[in-house]
XYZ file of N, CA and C in Angstrom:
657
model
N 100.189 109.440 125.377
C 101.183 108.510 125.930
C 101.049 107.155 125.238
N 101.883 106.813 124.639
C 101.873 105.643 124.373
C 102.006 104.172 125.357
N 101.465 103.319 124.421
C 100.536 101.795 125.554
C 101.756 100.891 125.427
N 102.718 100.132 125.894
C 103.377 99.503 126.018
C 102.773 98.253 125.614
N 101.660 97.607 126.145
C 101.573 96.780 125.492
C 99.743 96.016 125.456
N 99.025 97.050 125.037
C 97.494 96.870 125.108
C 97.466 95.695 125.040
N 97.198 94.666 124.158
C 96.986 93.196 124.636
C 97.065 92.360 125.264
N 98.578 92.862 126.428
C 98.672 92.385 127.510
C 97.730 93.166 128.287
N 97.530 94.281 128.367
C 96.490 94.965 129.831
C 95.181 94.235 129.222
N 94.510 93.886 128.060
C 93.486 93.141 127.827
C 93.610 92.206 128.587
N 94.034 91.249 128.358
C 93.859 90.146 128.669
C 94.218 90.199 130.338
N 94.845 91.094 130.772
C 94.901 91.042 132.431
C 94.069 91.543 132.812
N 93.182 91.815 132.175
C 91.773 93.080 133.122
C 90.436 92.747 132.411
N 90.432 91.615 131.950
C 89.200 91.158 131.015
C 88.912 89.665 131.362
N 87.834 88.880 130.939
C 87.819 87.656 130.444
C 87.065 87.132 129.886
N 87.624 86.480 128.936
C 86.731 85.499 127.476
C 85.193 85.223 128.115
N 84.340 85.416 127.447
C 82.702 84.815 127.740
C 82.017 85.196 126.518
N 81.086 84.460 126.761
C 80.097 84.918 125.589
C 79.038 86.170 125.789
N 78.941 86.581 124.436
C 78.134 87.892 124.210
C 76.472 87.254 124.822
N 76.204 88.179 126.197
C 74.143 87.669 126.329
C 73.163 87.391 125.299
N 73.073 88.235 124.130
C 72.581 88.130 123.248
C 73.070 87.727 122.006
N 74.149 87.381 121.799
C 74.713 86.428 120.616
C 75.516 85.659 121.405
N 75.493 84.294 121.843
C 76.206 84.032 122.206
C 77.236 82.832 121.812
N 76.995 82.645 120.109
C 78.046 82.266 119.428
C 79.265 83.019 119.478
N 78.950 84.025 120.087
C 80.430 84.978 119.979
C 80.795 85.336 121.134
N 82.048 85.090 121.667
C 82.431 85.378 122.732
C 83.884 86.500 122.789
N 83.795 87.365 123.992
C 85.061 88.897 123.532
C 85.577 88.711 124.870
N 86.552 89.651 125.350
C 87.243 89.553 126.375
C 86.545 90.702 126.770
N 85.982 90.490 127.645
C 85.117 92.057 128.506
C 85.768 92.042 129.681
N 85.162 93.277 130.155
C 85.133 93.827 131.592
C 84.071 93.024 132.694
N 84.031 92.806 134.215
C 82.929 92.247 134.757
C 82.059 94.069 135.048
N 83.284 94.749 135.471
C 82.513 96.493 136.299
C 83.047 97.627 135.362
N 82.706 98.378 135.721
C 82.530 99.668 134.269
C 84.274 100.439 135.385
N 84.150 100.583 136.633
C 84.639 101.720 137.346
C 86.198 101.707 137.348
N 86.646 99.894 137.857
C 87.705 99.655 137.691
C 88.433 99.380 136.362
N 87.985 98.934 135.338
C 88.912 98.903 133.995
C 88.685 100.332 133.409
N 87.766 101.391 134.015
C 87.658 102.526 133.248
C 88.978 103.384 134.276
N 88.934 103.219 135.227
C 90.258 103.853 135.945
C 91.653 103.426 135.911
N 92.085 102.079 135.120
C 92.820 101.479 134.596
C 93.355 101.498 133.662
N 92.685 102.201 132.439
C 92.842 102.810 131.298
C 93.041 104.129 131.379
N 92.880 104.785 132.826
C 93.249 106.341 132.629
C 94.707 106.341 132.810
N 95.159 104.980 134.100
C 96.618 105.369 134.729
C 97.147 104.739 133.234
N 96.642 103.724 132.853
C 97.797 103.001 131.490
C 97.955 104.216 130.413
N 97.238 104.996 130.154
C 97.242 105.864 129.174
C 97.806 106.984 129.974
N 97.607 107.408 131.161
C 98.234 109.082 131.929
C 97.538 109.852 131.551
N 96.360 109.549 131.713
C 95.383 110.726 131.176
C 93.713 110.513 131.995
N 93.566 111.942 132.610
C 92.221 111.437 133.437
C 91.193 112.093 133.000
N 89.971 111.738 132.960
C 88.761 112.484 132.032
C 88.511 111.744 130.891
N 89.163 109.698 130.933
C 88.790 109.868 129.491
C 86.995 109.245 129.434
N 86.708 108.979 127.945
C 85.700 108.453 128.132
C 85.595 107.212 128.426
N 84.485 106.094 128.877
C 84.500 105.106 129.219
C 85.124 103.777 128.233
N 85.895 103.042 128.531
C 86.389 101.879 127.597
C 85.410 101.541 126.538
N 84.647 101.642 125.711
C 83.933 101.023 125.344
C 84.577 99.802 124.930
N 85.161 99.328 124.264
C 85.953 97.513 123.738
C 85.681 97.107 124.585
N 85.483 97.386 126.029
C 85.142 95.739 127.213
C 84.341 95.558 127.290
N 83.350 96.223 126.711
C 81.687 96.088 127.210
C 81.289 95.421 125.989
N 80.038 94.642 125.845
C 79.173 94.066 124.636
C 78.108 95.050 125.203
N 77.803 96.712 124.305
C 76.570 97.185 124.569
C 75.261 96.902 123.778
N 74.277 97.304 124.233
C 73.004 96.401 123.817
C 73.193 97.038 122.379
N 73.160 97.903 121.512
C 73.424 98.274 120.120
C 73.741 97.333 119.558
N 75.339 97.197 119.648
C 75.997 95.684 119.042
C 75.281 94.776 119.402
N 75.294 94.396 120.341
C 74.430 93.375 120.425
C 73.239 93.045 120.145
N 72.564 94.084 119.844
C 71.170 93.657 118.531
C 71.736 93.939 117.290
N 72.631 94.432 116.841
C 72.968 94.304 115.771
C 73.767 93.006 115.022
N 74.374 92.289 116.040
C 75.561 91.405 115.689
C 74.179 89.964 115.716
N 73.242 90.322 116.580
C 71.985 89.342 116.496
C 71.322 89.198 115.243
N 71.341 90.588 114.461
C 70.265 90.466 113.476
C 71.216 90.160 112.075
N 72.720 90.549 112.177
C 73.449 89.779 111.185
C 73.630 88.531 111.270
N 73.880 87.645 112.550
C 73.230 86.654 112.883
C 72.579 85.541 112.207
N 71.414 86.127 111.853
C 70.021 85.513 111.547
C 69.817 85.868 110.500
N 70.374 87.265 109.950
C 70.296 87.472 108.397
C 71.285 87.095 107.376
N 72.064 86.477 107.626
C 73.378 86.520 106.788
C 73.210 87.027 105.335
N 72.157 86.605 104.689
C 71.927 87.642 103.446
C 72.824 88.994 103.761
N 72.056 89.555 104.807
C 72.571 90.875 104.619
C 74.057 91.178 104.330
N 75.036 90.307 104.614
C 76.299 90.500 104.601
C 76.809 89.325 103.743
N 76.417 88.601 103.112
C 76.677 87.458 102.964
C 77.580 87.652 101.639
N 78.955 87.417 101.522
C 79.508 87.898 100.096
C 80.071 89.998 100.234
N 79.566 90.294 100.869
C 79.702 91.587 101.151
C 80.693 92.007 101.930
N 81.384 93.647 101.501
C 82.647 94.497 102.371
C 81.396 94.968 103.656
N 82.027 94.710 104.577
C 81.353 95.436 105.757
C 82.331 96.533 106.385
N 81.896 97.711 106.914
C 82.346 98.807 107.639
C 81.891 98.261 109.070
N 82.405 98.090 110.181
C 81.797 98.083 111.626
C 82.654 99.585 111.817
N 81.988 100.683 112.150
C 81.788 101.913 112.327
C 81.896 101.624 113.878
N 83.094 102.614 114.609
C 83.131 102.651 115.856
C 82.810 101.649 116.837
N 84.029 100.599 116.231
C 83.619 99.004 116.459
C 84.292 98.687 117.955
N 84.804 99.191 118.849
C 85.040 99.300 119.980
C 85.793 97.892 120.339
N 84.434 96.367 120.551
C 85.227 95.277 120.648
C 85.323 94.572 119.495
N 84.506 95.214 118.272
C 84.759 94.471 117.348
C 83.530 93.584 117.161
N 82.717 93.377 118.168
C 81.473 92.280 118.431
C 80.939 92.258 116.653
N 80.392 93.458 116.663
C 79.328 93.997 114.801
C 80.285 93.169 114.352
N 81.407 93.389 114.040
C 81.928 93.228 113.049
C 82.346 91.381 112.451
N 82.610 91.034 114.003
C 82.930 89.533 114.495
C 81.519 88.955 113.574
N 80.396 89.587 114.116
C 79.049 88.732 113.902
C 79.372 89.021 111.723
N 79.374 89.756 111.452
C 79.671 89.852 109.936
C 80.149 88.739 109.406
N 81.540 88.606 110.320
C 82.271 87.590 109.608
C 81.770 86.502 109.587
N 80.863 85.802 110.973
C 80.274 84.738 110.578
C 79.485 84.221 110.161
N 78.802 85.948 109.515
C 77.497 85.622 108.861
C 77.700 85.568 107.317
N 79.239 85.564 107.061
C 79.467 85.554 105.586
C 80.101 86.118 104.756
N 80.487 87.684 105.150
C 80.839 88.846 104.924
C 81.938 88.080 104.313
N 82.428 88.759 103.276
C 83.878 88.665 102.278
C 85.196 89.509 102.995
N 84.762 90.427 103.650
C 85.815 91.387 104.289
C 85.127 92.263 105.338
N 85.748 92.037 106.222
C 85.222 93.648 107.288
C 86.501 94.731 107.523
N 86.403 95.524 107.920
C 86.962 96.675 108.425
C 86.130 97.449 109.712
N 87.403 97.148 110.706
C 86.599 97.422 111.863
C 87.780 98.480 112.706
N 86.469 99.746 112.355
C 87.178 101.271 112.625
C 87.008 101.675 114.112
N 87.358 102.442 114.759
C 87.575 103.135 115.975
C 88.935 103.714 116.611
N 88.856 105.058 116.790
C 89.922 105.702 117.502
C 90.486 105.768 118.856
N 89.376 104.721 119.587
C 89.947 104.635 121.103
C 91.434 103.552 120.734
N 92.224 104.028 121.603
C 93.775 103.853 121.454
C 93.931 101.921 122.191
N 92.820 101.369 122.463
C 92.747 99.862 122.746
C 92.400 99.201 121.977
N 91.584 99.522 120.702
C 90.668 98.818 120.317
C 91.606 98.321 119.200
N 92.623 98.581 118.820
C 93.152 97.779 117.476
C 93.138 96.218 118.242
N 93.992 96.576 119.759
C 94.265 95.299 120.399
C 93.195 94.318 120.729
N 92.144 95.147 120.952
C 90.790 94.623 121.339
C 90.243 93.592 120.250
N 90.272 94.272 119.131
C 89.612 93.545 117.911
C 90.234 92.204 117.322
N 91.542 92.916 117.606
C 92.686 91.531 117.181
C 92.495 90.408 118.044
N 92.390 90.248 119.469
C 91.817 89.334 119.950
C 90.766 88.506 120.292
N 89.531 89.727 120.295
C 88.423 88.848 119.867
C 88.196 88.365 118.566
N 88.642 89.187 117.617
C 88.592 88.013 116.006
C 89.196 86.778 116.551
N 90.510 86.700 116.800
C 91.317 85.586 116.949
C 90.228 84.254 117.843
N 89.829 85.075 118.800
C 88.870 84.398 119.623
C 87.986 83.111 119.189
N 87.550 84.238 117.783
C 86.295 83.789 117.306
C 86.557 82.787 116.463
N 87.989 82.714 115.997
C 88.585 82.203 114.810
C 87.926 82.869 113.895
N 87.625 84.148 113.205
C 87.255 85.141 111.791
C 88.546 86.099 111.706
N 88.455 86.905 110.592
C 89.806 87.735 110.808
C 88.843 88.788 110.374
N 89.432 89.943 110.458
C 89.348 91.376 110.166
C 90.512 92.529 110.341
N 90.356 93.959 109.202
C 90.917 94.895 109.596
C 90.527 95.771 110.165
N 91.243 96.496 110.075
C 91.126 97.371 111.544
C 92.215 98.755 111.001
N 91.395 99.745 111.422
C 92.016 101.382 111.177
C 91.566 102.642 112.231
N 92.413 102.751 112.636
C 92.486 103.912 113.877
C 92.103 105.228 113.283
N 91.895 105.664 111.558
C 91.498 106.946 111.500
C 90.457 107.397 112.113
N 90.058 108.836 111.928
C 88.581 108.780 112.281
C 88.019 109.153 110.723
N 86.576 108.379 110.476
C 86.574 108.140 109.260
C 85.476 109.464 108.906
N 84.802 109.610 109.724
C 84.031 110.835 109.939
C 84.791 112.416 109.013
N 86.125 112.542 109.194
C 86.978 113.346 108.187
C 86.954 113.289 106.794
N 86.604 112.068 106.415
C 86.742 111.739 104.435
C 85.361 111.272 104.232
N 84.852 111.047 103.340
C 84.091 110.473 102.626
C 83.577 109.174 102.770
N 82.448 108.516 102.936
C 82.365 106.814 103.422
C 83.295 106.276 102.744
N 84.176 105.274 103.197
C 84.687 104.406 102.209
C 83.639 103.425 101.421
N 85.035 102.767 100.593
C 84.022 101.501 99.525
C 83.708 100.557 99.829
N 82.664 100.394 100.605
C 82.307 99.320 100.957
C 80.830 98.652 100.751
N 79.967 97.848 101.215
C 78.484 97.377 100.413
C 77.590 98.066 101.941
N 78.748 97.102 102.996
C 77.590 97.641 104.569
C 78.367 98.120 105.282
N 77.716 99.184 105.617
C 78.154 99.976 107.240
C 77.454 99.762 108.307
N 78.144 98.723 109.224
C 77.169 98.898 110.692
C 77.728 99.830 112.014
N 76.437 100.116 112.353
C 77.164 101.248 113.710
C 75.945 100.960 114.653
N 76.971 100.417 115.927
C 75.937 100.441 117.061
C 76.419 101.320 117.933
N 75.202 102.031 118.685
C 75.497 102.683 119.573
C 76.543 103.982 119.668
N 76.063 104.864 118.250
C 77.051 105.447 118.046
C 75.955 107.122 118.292
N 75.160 106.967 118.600
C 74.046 108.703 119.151
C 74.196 108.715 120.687
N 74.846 108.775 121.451
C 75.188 109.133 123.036
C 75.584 110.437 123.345
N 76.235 111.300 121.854
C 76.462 112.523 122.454
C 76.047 113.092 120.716
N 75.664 114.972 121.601
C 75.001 115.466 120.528
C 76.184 115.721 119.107
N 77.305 116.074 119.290
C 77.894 116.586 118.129
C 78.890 115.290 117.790
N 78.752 114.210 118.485
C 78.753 112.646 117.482
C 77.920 112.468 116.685
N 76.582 112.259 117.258
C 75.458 112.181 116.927
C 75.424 112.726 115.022
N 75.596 114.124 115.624
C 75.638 114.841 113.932
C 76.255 114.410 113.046
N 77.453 114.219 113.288
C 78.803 113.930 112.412
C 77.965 113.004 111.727
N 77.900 112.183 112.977
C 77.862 110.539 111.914
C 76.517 110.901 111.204
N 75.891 111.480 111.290
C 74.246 110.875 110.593
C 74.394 111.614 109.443
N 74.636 112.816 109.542
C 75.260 113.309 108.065
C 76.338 112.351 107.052
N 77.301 111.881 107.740
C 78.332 110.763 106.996
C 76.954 109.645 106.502
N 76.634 109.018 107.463
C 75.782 107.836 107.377
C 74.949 107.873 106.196
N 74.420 109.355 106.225
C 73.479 109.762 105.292
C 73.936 109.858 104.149
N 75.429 110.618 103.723
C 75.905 110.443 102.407
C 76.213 108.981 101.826
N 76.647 107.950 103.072
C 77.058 106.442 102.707
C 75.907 106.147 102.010
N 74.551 106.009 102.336
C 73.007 105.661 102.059
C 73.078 106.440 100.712
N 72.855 107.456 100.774
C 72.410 108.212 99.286
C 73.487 107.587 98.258
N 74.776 106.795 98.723
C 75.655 106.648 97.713
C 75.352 104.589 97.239
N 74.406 104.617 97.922
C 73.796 103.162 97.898
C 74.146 102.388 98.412
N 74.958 102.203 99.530
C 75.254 101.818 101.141
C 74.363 101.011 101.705
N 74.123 99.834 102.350
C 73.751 99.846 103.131
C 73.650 100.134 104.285
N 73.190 100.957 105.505
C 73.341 101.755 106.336
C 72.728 100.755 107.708
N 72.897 99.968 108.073
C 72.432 99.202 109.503
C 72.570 99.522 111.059
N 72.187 100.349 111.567
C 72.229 100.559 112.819
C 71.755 99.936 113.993
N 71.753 99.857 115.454
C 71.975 99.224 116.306
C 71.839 100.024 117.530
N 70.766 100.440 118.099
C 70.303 101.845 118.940
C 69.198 101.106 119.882
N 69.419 101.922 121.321
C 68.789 101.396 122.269
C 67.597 102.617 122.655
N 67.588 103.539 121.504
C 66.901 104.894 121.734
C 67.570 106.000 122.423
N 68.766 105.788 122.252
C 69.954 106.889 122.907
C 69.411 108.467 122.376
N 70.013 109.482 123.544
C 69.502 110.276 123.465
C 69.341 111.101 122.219
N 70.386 110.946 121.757
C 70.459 111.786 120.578
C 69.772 111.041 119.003
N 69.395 109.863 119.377
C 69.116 109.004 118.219
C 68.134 109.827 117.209
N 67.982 110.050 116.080
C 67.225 110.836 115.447
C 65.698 110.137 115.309
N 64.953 110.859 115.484
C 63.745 110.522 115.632
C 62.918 110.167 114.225
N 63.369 110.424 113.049
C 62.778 110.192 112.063
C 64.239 110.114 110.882
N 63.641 109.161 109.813
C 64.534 108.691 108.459
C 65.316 107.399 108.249
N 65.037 106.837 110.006
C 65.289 105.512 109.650
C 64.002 104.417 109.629
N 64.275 103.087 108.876
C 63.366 102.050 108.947
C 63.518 101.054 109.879
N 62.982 100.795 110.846
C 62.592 99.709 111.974
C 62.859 98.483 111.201
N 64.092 97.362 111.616
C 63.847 96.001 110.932
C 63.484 95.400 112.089
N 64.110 95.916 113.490
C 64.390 94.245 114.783
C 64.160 94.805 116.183
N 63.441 94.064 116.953
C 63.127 94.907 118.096
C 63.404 93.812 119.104
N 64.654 94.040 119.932
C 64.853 93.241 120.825
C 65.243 93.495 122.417
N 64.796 92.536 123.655
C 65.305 92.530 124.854
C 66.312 92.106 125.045
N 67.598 93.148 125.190
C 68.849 92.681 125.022
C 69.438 93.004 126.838
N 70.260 91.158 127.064
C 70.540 91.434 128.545
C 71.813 92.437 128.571
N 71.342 93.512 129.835
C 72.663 93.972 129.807
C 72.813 93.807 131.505
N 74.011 95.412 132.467
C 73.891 95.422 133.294
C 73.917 96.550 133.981
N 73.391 97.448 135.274
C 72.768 97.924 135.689
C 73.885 99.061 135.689
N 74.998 99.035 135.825
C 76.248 99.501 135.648
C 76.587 100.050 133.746
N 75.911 99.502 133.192
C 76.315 99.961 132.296
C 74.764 100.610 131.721
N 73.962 100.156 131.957
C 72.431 101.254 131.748
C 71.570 101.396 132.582
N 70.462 101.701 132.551
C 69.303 101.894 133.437
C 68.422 100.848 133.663
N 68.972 99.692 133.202
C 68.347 98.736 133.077
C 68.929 97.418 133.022
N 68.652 96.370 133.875
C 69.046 95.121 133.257
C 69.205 94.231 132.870
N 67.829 94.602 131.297
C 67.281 94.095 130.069
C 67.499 95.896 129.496
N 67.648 95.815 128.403
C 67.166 96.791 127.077
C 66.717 96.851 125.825
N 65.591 97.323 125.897
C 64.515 97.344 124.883
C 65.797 98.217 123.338
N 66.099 97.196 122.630
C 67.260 98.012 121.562
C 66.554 97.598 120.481
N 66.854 98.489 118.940
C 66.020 98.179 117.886
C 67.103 98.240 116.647
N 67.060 97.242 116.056
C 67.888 97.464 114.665
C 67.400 98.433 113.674
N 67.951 99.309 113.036
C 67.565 100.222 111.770
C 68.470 100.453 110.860
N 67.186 100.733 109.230
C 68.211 100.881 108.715
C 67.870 102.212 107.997
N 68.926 103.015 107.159
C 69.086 104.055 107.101
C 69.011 104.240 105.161
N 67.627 104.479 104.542
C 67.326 104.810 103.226
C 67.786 105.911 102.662
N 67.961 105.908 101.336
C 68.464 106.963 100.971
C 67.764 108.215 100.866
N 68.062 109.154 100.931
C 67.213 110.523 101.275
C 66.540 110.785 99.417
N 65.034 110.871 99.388
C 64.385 111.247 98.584
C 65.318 112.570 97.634
């Protein structure tokens, strides 16, 4: 079903604040997981979906958008991929850490609107593409960041195989994981280990122990 007019249901079911753990950057979130996730089923006509992610700042991004942050090297002059960029947060933090261009991907049917307004927010710009990129080949780009993208097992796969060809193709590969279930237990390198605030509604916790990694090329 098509959305009449996502940027308006943003901005009526959200509001501007800053990210807990970056909080140079501020997105239009959700305050509760239950009501904007049942809000998005009637706007769309469809029940069973998965949870909004674009309203939430989850602890992933948010150690990730921390450690671009503080590293700007890492992006600094560089194409960035934000991989299943939901609000866009990864990708936001890129831009102000330097990045020459981002591209900020995801197939949930809000997030073009999502991204467009928190860039605007931020005053940075970025693009934005609804494929799923997981189908072709990494694109051309220097960095790929992905937070919070191991929550389910046959995501999980897709991407780490993709991730893995981006890396072997000399990629930088930056991830953003709170130890989700499916997170692979070995082949990445530990850069950042942080207590990222979240809320009790959206994890088991509310602080999370999340760790930046990055992803070498396979021997």
């Amino acid at each position: 079903m098509p959305i009449a007019d996502p940027a308006a249901f943003i901005l009526a079911n959200t509001r501007l604040q800053p990210v807990p753990h970056a909080p140079e950057i501020s997105l239009w979130l959700a305050d509760e997981v239950t009501p904007i996730w049942r809000l998005t089923e009637e706007e769309l006509g469809e029940m069973g979906l998965p949870p909004p992610f674009w309203a939430f700042a989850w602890a992933g991004g948010q150690s990730l958008a921390r450690w671009l942050l503080d590293h700007p090297d890492e992006v600094a002059g560089k194409r960035v991929l934000d991989f299943a960029a939901g609000s866009g947060l990864v990708g936001i933090g890129a831009m102000k850490a330097g990045a020459t261009s981002v591209l900020c991907a995801d197939i949930d049917p809000f997030c073009a609107a999502a991204v467009a307004l928190n860039a605007g927010a931020n005053r940075v710009s970025s693009g934005f593409t609804e494929a799923d990129l997981l189908d072709a080949p990494p694109p051309d780009v220097d960095v790929i960041c992905a937070g919070d993208v191991f929550y389910e097992r046959p995501m999980a796969e897709r991407v780490l195989a993709w991730l893995s060809t981006a890396a072997d193709r000399g990629v930088r590969v930056l991830v953003g994981d709170p130890l989700r279930t499916y997170f692979p237990k070995d082949g990445f390198d530990l850069l950042a280990e942080y207590e990222v605030p979240t809320t009790r509604e959206l994890e088991d916790s509310a602080v999370k122990r999340t760790r930046v990694w990055t992803l070498p090329a396979r021997p």
